[in-house]
Structure formats: C-alpha cells, structure tokens
Amino acid sequence: MSEENLPDDTRAEYGDAYSEHPERLGHPDALPEYAERVLEVAELVPPGRVMTYGDVAEWLEEGGPRQVGRVMALYGGAVPWWRVVRADGVLLPGHELRALEHYRTEGTPLKEAGRAAEGHLPRLDMRRARWDGGERAQGHT
C-alpha cells in the first residue's frame, strides 16, 4: 500500500515518519492488533442484532467507544459494520440507507420515525436489538 492510498488522517498522524521510515509502522497492509480484535467481535454479532461501540470495547476489556468507532471507520468495510452502532440507535450518518437495507433484510428491530423526525429515518430499537454476546461473552479474549 502506498502512502497515497492511506487515509488522510493516517498520513497526518504519522507524517514524515511514514514516508521516510514505513518499516516503523510494520507491514503496511497489516492491521493493528486492536483493530483485528474489534473486527473479530463485529463478525460475531448475529444477523438481526447489534452491539454498541462501547459494548465492543467492554467485551475486549480495552479501549473505549471512540477507539472502536475509529477502527470501524478505517477498517470496518470488510465485516458487517452495520451491526456495530451508536448507543442511541441513530443510524450511521452518511450510511443510513445502506444500513437500513441490511437491518430490514436481517429483521433487526427498528423504531419507525415519527413525522417530526428529521429525514423520517427509523432508529434501531436498542432494547430489542442489542446483543450481549450470549455464551460467547464468557470466553472472550
């Protein structure tokens, strides 16, 4: 992966350190270990269910909602990203329609929006859709 293919914020974060010494960052195609763990949890969430960014961080016993959100923003396209969500049930800005299509296909519980709601988009019904990991939660890493 060339520097030009890196997300803008990655180039900004590492600046000249990347272009002058890319070996310091490890293999450029390798995911950070924390990112791999976050994506593994995202893949465990069953169809029709969701975990919040905070739930994933709690499961991993590392990081927090913002770190999980960052991983999902940078690397989540390869996993069912729509199953890792905001705690308030609001659909991911900019990806609402794609996510909504997945939720409806999978039967994820939604709360239909009232006419006063901006854009008339539903929210996730977090009380019914949230997944706590079930039996797998006891054996998490």
PDB file of C-alpha atoms in Angstrom:
ATOM      1  CA  MET A   1       0.000   0.000   0.000  1.00  0.00           C
ATOM      2  CA  SER A   2       1.495   3.330  -0.963  1.00  0.00           C
ATOM      3  CA  GLU A   3       1.282   6.455   1.134  1.00  0.00           C
ATOM      4  CA  GLU A   4      -1.195   7.878  -1.369  1.00  0.00           C
ATOM      5  CA  ASN A   5      -3.597   5.017  -0.593  1.00  0.00           C
ATOM      6  CA  LEU A   6      -3.569   5.624   3.146  1.00  0.00           C
ATOM      7  CA  PRO A   7      -6.485   7.508   4.664  1.00  0.00           C
ATOM      8  CA  ASP A   8      -5.709  11.224   5.017  1.00  0.00           C
ATOM      9  CA  ASP A   9      -5.829  11.036   8.804  1.00  0.00           C
ATOM     10  CA  THR A  10      -3.271   8.217   8.825  1.00  0.00           C
ATOM     11  CA  ARG A  11      -0.848  10.265   6.752  1.00  0.00           C
ATOM     12  CA  ALA A  12      -1.437  13.223   9.035  1.00  0.00           C
ATOM     13  CA  GLU A  13      -0.950  11.095  12.155  1.00  0.00           C
ATOM     14  CA  TYR A  14       2.374   9.628  11.032  1.00  0.00           C
ATOM     15  CA  GLY A  15       3.508  12.429   8.719  1.00  0.00           C
ATOM     16  CA  ASP A  16       7.116  12.154   7.575  1.00  0.00           C
ATOM     17  CA  ALA A  17       7.681   9.126   9.806  1.00  0.00           C
ATOM     18  CA  TYR A  18       5.671   7.047   7.342  1.00  0.00           C
ATOM     19  CA  SER A  19       7.177   8.330   4.128  1.00  0.00           C
ATOM     20  CA  GLU A  20      10.748   8.253   5.446  1.00  0.00           C
ATOM     21  CA  HIS A  21      10.550   5.059   7.559  1.00  0.00           C
ATOM     22  CA  PRO A  22       7.473   2.951   6.682  1.00  0.00           C
ATOM     23  CA  GLU A  23       9.076  -0.073   8.354  1.00  0.00           C
ATOM     24  CA  ARG A  24       8.449   1.595  11.739  1.00  0.00           C
ATOM     25  CA  LEU A  25       4.755   1.023  11.220  1.00  0.00           C
ATOM     26  CA  GLY A  26       5.158  -2.665  10.407  1.00  0.00           C
ATOM     27  CA  HIS A  27       3.861  -4.191   7.213  1.00  0.00           C
ATOM     28  CA  PRO A  28       1.727  -1.503   5.548  1.00  0.00           C
ATOM     29  CA  ASP A  29      -1.092  -3.956   4.768  1.00  0.00           C
ATOM     30  CA  ALA A  30      -1.178  -5.413   8.283  1.00  0.00           C
ATOM     31  CA  LEU A  31      -3.969  -4.349  10.626  1.00  0.00           C
ATOM     32  CA  PRO A  32      -3.100  -3.157  14.090  1.00  0.00           C
ATOM     33  CA  GLU A  33      -3.742  -5.922  16.624  1.00  0.00           C
ATOM     34  CA  TYR A  34      -6.512  -3.949  18.354  1.00  0.00           C
ATOM     35  CA  ALA A  35      -8.257  -3.393  15.013  1.00  0.00           C
ATOM     36  CA  GLU A  36      -8.163  -7.137  14.285  1.00  0.00           C
ATOM     37  CA  ARG A  37      -9.771  -7.841  17.648  1.00  0.00           C
ATOM     38  CA  VAL A  38     -12.520  -5.250  17.080  1.00  0.00           C
ATOM     39  CA  LEU A  39     -13.299  -6.680  13.651  1.00  0.00           C
ATOM     40  CA  GLU A  40     -13.421 -10.212  15.068  1.00  0.00           C
ATOM     41  CA  VAL A  41     -16.078  -9.118  17.562  1.00  0.00           C
ATOM     42  CA  ALA A  42     -18.072  -7.393  14.798  1.00  0.00           C
ATOM     43  CA  GLU A  43     -18.116 -10.683  12.890  1.00  0.00           C
ATOM     44  CA  LEU A  44     -19.566 -12.499  15.920  1.00  0.00           C
ATOM     45  CA  VAL A  45     -22.686 -10.333  16.108  1.00  0.00           C
ATOM     46  CA  PRO A  46     -25.549 -12.398  14.686  1.00  0.00           C
ATOM     47  CA  PRO A  47     -27.794 -11.117  11.894  1.00  0.00           C
ATOM     48  CA  GLY A  48     -30.633  -9.027  13.269  1.00  0.00           C
ATOM     49  CA  ARG A  49     -28.677  -7.990  16.360  1.00  0.00           C
ATOM     50  CA  VAL A  50     -26.260  -5.149  17.190  1.00  0.00           C
ATOM     51  CA  MET A  51     -23.556  -4.187  19.664  1.00  0.00           C
ATOM     52  CA  THR A  52     -22.636  -0.626  20.527  1.00  0.00           C
ATOM     53  CA  TYR A  53     -19.127   0.734  20.159  1.00  0.00           C
ATOM     54  CA  GLY A  54     -18.948   0.712  23.953  1.00  0.00           C
ATOM     55  CA  ASP A  55     -20.162  -2.892  24.126  1.00  0.00           C
ATOM     56  CA  VAL A  56     -17.326  -3.970  21.845  1.00  0.00           C
ATOM     57  CA  ALA A  57     -14.753  -2.095  23.948  1.00  0.00           C
ATOM     58  CA  GLU A  58     -16.176  -3.653  27.110  1.00  0.00           C
ATOM     59  CA  TRP A  59     -16.089  -7.129  25.532  1.00  0.00           C
ATOM     60  CA  LEU A  60     -12.429  -6.619  24.646  1.00  0.00           C
ATOM     61  CA  GLU A  61     -11.696  -5.046  28.040  1.00  0.00           C
ATOM     62  CA  GLU A  62      -9.649  -2.478  26.160  1.00  0.00           C
ATOM     63  CA  GLY A  63     -10.181   0.932  24.621  1.00  0.00           C
ATOM     64  CA  GLY A  64     -13.469   2.742  24.547  1.00  0.00           C
ATOM     65  CA  PRO A  65     -16.298   3.646  22.192  1.00  0.00           C
ATOM     66  CA  ARG A  66     -14.243   6.211  20.302  1.00  0.00           C
ATOM     67  CA  GLN A  67     -11.412   3.760  19.638  1.00  0.00           C
ATOM     68  CA  VAL A  68     -13.870   1.138  18.404  1.00  0.00           C
ATOM     69  CA  GLY A  69     -15.595   3.725  16.223  1.00  0.00           C
ATOM     70  CA  ARG A  70     -12.257   4.732  14.754  1.00  0.00           C
ATOM     71  CA  VAL A  71     -11.408   1.113  13.907  1.00  0.00           C
ATOM     72  CA  MET A  72     -14.805   0.620  12.297  1.00  0.00           C
ATOM     73  CA  ALA A  73     -14.435   3.828  10.277  1.00  0.00           C
ATOM     74  CA  LEU A  74     -10.999   2.841   8.981  1.00  0.00           C
ATOM     75  CA  TYR A  75     -11.326  -0.932   8.578  1.00  0.00           C
ATOM     76  CA  GLY A  76     -14.974  -1.946   9.080  1.00  0.00           C
ATOM     77  CA  GLY A  77     -15.889  -2.337   5.422  1.00  0.00           C
ATOM     78  CA  ALA A  78     -14.769  -5.969   5.416  1.00  0.00           C
ATOM     79  CA  VAL A  79     -17.128  -7.003   8.232  1.00  0.00           C
ATOM     80  CA  PRO A  80     -20.846  -6.461   8.970  1.00  0.00           C
ATOM     81  CA  TRP A  81     -20.215  -2.845  10.028  1.00  0.00           C
ATOM     82  CA  TRP A  82     -23.937  -2.115  10.393  1.00  0.00           C
ATOM     83  CA  ARG A  83     -24.037  -4.395  13.445  1.00  0.00           C
ATOM     84  CA  VAL A  84     -21.719  -2.134  15.484  1.00  0.00           C
ATOM     85  CA  VAL A  85     -23.648   1.021  16.270  1.00  0.00           C
ATOM     86  CA  ARG A  86     -24.151   4.125  18.363  1.00  0.00           C
ATOM     87  CA  ALA A  87     -25.776   3.546  21.748  1.00  0.00           C
ATOM     88  CA  ASP A  88     -28.684   5.874  20.923  1.00  0.00           C
ATOM     89  CA  GLY A  89     -29.755   3.737  17.942  1.00  0.00           C
ATOM     90  CA  VAL A  90     -29.288   6.515  15.387  1.00  0.00           C
ATOM     91  CA  LEU A  91     -28.208   5.135  12.018  1.00  0.00           C
ATOM     92  CA  LEU A  92     -24.642   5.856  10.937  1.00  0.00           C
ATOM     93  CA  PRO A  93     -24.620   9.305   9.292  1.00  0.00           C
ATOM     94  CA  GLY A  94     -23.811   9.067   5.612  1.00  0.00           C
ATOM     95  CA  HIS A  95     -24.595   5.347   5.511  1.00  0.00           C
ATOM     96  CA  GLU A  96     -28.191   5.373   6.745  1.00  0.00           C
ATOM     97  CA  LEU A  97     -29.819   3.906   3.652  1.00  0.00           C
ATOM     98  CA  ARG A  98     -27.261   1.129   3.200  1.00  0.00           C
ATOM     99  CA  ALA A  99     -27.524   0.214   6.879  1.00  0.00           C
ATOM    100  CA  LEU A 100     -31.317   0.367   6.789  1.00  0.00           C
ATOM    101  CA  GLU A 101     -31.360  -2.069   3.872  1.00  0.00           C
ATOM    102  CA  HIS A 102     -29.249  -4.528   5.908  1.00  0.00           C
ATOM    103  CA  TYR A 103     -31.428  -4.084   9.015  1.00  0.00           C
ATOM    104  CA  ARG A 104     -34.613  -4.745   7.102  1.00  0.00           C
ATOM    105  CA  THR A 105     -33.122  -7.770   5.325  1.00  0.00           C
ATOM    106  CA  GLU A 106     -31.898  -9.237   8.633  1.00  0.00           C
ATOM    107  CA  GLY A 107     -35.036  -8.365  10.604  1.00  0.00           C
ATOM    108  CA  THR A 108     -33.222  -6.090  13.041  1.00  0.00           C
ATOM    109  CA  PRO A 109     -35.750  -4.436  15.380  1.00  0.00           C
ATOM    110  CA  LEU A 110     -36.359  -0.801  14.424  1.00  0.00           C
ATOM    111  CA  LYS A 111     -38.375   2.063  15.844  1.00  0.00           C
ATOM    112  CA  GLU A 112     -40.122   3.800  12.982  1.00  0.00           C
ATOM    113  CA  ALA A 113     -39.589   7.534  12.901  1.00  0.00           C
ATOM    114  CA  GLY A 114     -42.426   9.922  13.552  1.00  0.00           C
ATOM    115  CA  ARG A 115     -43.286  12.584  11.009  1.00  0.00           C
ATOM    116  CA  ALA A 116     -41.426  15.183  13.073  1.00  0.00           C
ATOM    117  CA  ALA A 117     -38.169  13.203  12.911  1.00  0.00           C
ATOM    118  CA  GLU A 118     -35.563  14.642  10.592  1.00  0.00           C
ATOM    119  CA  GLY A 119     -35.485  12.666   7.349  1.00  0.00           C
ATOM    120  CA  HIS A 120     -38.143  10.293   8.702  1.00  0.00           C
ATOM    121  CA  LEU A 121     -35.491   7.614   9.235  1.00  0.00           C
ATOM    122  CA  PRO A 122     -36.085   4.930  11.838  1.00  0.00           C
ATOM    123  CA  ARG A 123     -33.741   4.233  14.732  1.00  0.00           C
ATOM    124  CA  LEU A 124     -32.621   0.880  15.984  1.00  0.00           C
ATOM    125  CA  ASP A 125     -34.748  -0.484  18.807  1.00  0.00           C
ATOM    126  CA  MET A 126     -31.773  -0.919  21.117  1.00  0.00           C
ATOM    127  CA  ARG A 127     -33.759  -2.649  23.844  1.00  0.00           C
ATOM    128  CA  ARG A 128     -34.662  -5.472  21.458  1.00  0.00           C
ATOM    129  CA  ALA A 129     -31.728  -5.441  19.007  1.00  0.00           C
ATOM    130  CA  ARG A 130     -28.785  -5.226  21.398  1.00  0.00           C
ATOM    131  CA  TRP A 131     -26.715  -8.390  21.683  1.00  0.00           C
ATOM    132  CA  ASP A 132     -24.677  -9.079  24.815  1.00  0.00           C
ATOM    133  CA  GLY A 133     -22.590 -11.881  23.355  1.00  0.00           C
ATOM    134  CA  GLY A 134     -24.587 -14.681  24.911  1.00  0.00           C
ATOM    135  CA  GLU A 135     -22.499 -17.701  25.866  1.00  0.00           C
ATOM    136  CA  ARG A 136     -19.526 -16.483  23.824  1.00  0.00           C
ATOM    137  CA  ALA A 137     -19.136 -13.473  26.130  1.00  0.00           C
ATOM    138  CA  GLN A 138     -17.757 -15.714  28.876  1.00  0.00           C
ATOM    139  CA  GLY A 139     -14.931 -16.934  26.645  1.00  0.00           C
ATOM    140  CA  HIS A 140     -13.933 -13.625  25.077  1.00  0.00           C
ATOM    141  CA  THR A 141     -10.327 -12.557  24.696  1.00  0.00           C
TER     142      THR A 141
END
